[in-house]
Short mmCIF file of C-alpha atoms in Angstrom, two decimals:
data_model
loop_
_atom_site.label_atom_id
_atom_site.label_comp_id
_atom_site.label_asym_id
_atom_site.label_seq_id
_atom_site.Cartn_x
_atom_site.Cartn_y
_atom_site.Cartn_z
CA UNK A 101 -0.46 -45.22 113.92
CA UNK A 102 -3.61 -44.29 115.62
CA UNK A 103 -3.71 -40.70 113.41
CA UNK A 104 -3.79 -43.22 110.39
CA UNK A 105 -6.40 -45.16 111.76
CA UNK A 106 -8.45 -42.24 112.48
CA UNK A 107 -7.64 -40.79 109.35
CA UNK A 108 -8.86 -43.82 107.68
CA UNK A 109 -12.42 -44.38 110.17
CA UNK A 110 -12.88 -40.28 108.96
CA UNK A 111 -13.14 -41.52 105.34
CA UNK A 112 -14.71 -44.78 105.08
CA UNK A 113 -17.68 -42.64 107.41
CA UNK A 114 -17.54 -39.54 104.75
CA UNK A 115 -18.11 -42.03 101.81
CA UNK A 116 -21.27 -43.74 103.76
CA UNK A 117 -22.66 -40.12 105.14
CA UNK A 118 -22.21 -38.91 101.36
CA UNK A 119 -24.55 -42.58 100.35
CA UNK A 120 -27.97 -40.88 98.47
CA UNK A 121 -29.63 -44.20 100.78
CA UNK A 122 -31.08 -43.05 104.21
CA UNK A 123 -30.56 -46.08 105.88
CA UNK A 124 -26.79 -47.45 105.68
CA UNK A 125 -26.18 -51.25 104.36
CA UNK A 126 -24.60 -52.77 107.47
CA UNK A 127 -23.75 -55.69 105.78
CA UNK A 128 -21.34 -54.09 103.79
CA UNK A 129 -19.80 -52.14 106.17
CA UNK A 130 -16.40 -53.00 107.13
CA UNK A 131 -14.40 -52.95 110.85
CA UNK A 132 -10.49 -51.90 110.45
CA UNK A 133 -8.61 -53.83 113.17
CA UNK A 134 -5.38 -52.83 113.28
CA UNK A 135 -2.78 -55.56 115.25
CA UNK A 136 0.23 -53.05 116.17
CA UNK A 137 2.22 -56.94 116.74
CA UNK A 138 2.04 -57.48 112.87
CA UNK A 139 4.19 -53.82 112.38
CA UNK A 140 7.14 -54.61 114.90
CA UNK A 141 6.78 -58.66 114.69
CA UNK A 142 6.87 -60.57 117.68
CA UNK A 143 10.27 -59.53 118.45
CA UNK A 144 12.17 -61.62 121.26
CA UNK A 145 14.64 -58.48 122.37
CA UNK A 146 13.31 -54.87 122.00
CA UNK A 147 15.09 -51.37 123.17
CA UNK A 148 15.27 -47.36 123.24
CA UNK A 149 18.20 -45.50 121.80
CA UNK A 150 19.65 -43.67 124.48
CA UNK A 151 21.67 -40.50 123.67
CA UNK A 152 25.03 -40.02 124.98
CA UNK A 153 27.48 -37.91 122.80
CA UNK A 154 24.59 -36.76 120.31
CA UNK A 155 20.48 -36.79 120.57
CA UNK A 156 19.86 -40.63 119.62
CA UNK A 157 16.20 -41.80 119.89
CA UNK A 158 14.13 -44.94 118.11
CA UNK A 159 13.00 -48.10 118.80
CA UNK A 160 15.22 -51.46 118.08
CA UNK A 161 14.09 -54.62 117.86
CA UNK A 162 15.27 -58.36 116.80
CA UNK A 163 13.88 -60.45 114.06
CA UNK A 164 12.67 -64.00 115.70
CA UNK A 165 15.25 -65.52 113.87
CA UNK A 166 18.00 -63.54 115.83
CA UNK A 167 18.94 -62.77 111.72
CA UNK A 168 17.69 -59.10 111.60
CA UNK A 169 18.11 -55.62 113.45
CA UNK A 170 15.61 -53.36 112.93
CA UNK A 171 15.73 -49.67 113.31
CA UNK A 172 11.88 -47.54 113.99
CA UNK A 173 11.91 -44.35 114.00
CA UNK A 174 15.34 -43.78 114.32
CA UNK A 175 16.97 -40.70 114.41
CA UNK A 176 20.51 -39.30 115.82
CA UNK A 177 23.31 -36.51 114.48
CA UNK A 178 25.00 -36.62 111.56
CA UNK A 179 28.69 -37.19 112.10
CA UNK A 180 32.46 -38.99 110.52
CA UNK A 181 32.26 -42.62 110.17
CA UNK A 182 29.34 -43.64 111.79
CA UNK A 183 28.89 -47.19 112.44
CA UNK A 184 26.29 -49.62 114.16
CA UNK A 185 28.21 -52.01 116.79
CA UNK A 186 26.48 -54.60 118.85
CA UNK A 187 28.50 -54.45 122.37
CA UNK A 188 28.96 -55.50 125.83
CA UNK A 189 29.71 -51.81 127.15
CA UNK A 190 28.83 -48.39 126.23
CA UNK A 191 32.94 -48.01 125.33
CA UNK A 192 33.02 -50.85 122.56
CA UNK A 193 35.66 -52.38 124.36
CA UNK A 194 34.18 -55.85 123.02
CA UNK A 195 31.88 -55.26 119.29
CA UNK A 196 30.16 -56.83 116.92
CA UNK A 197 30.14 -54.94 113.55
CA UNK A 198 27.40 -54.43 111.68
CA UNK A 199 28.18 -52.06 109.32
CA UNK A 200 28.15 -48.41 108.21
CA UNK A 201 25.04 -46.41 109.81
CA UNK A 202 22.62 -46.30 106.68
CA UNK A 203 20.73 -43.15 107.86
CA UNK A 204 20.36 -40.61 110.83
CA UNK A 205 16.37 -40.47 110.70
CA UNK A 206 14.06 -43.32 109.37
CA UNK A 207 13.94 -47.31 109.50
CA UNK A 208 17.10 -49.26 108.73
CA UNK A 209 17.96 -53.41 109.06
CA UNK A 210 21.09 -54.88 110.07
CA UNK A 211 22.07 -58.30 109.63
CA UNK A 212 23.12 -59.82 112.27
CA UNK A 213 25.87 -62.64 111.63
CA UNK A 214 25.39 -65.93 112.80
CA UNK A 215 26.06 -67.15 115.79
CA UNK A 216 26.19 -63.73 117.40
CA UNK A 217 25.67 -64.09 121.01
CA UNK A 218 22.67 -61.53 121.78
CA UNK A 219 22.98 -62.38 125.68
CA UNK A 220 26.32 -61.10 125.58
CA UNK A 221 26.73 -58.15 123.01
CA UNK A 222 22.90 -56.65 124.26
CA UNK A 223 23.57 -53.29 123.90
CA UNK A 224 23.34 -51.24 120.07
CA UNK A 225 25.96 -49.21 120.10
CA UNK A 226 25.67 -46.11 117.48
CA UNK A 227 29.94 -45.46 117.44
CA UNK A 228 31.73 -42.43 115.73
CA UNK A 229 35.24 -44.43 114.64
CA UNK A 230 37.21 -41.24 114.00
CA UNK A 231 36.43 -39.89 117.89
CA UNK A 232 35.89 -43.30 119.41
CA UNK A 233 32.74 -42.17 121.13
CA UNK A 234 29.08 -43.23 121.53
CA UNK A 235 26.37 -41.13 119.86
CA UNK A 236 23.96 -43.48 121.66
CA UNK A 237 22.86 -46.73 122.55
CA UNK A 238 19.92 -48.95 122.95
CA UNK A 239 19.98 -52.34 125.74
CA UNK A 240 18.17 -54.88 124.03
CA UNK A 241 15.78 -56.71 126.18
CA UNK A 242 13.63 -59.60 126.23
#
């Protein structure tokens, strides 16, 4: 985020330094503020992927609504029947099922069904079905 910025404060002062005018026209100039709350939202419960079986890593977060998962960043192993759980243990001995995994690197959103109890099932839990194993997990935390 802040290479963009900087990438972007790099141009806008090429574009004036390349102006024929000596003196530069303040009045247009413009002041990029960049609010890093507006790219993740105000999320209530945030967490890190943590790896266990396979490198896991990314950011997840949950929509204000408690409606939405979403997935920054993410990345983890490819693998058999990967699938995104929401649990009370690392083992997914209790689960919520989200769904099929929808990519090993990038951003991804889950919905969450209602009346899922986030208190309880806190942890994302990135499970292989066909070795009943964790590839990693994130604790979701207010």
């Amino acid at each position: 985020m802040k290479k963009i910025v900087t990438l972007l404060c790099l141009g806008i002062l090429l574009v004036n330094c390349s102006n024929n005018d000596d003196e530069m026209d303040i009045e247009n100039s413009t002041e990029i503020v960049v609010d890093e709350t507006q790219e993740m939202g105000t999320d209530m419960y945030v967490g890190n992927f943590v790896s266990l079986a396979h490198p896991t890593s990314g950011v997840v977060s949950v929509s204000d609504d408690m409606s939405r998962l979403d997935f920054k960043n993410f990345k983890t192993d490819n693998g058999p029947k990967l699938l995104v759980y929401l649990t009370t243990d690392t083992d997914a001995t209790e689960y919520v099922n989200l769904g099929d995994l929808k990519g090993i690197e990038g951003d991804y959103n889950y919905t969450i069904p209602d009346g899922t109890d986030i208190g309880k099932y806190k942890l994302v839990n990135i499970w292989c079905v066909d070795f009943s194993v964790s590839f990693g997990y994130a604790e979701l935390k207010k």
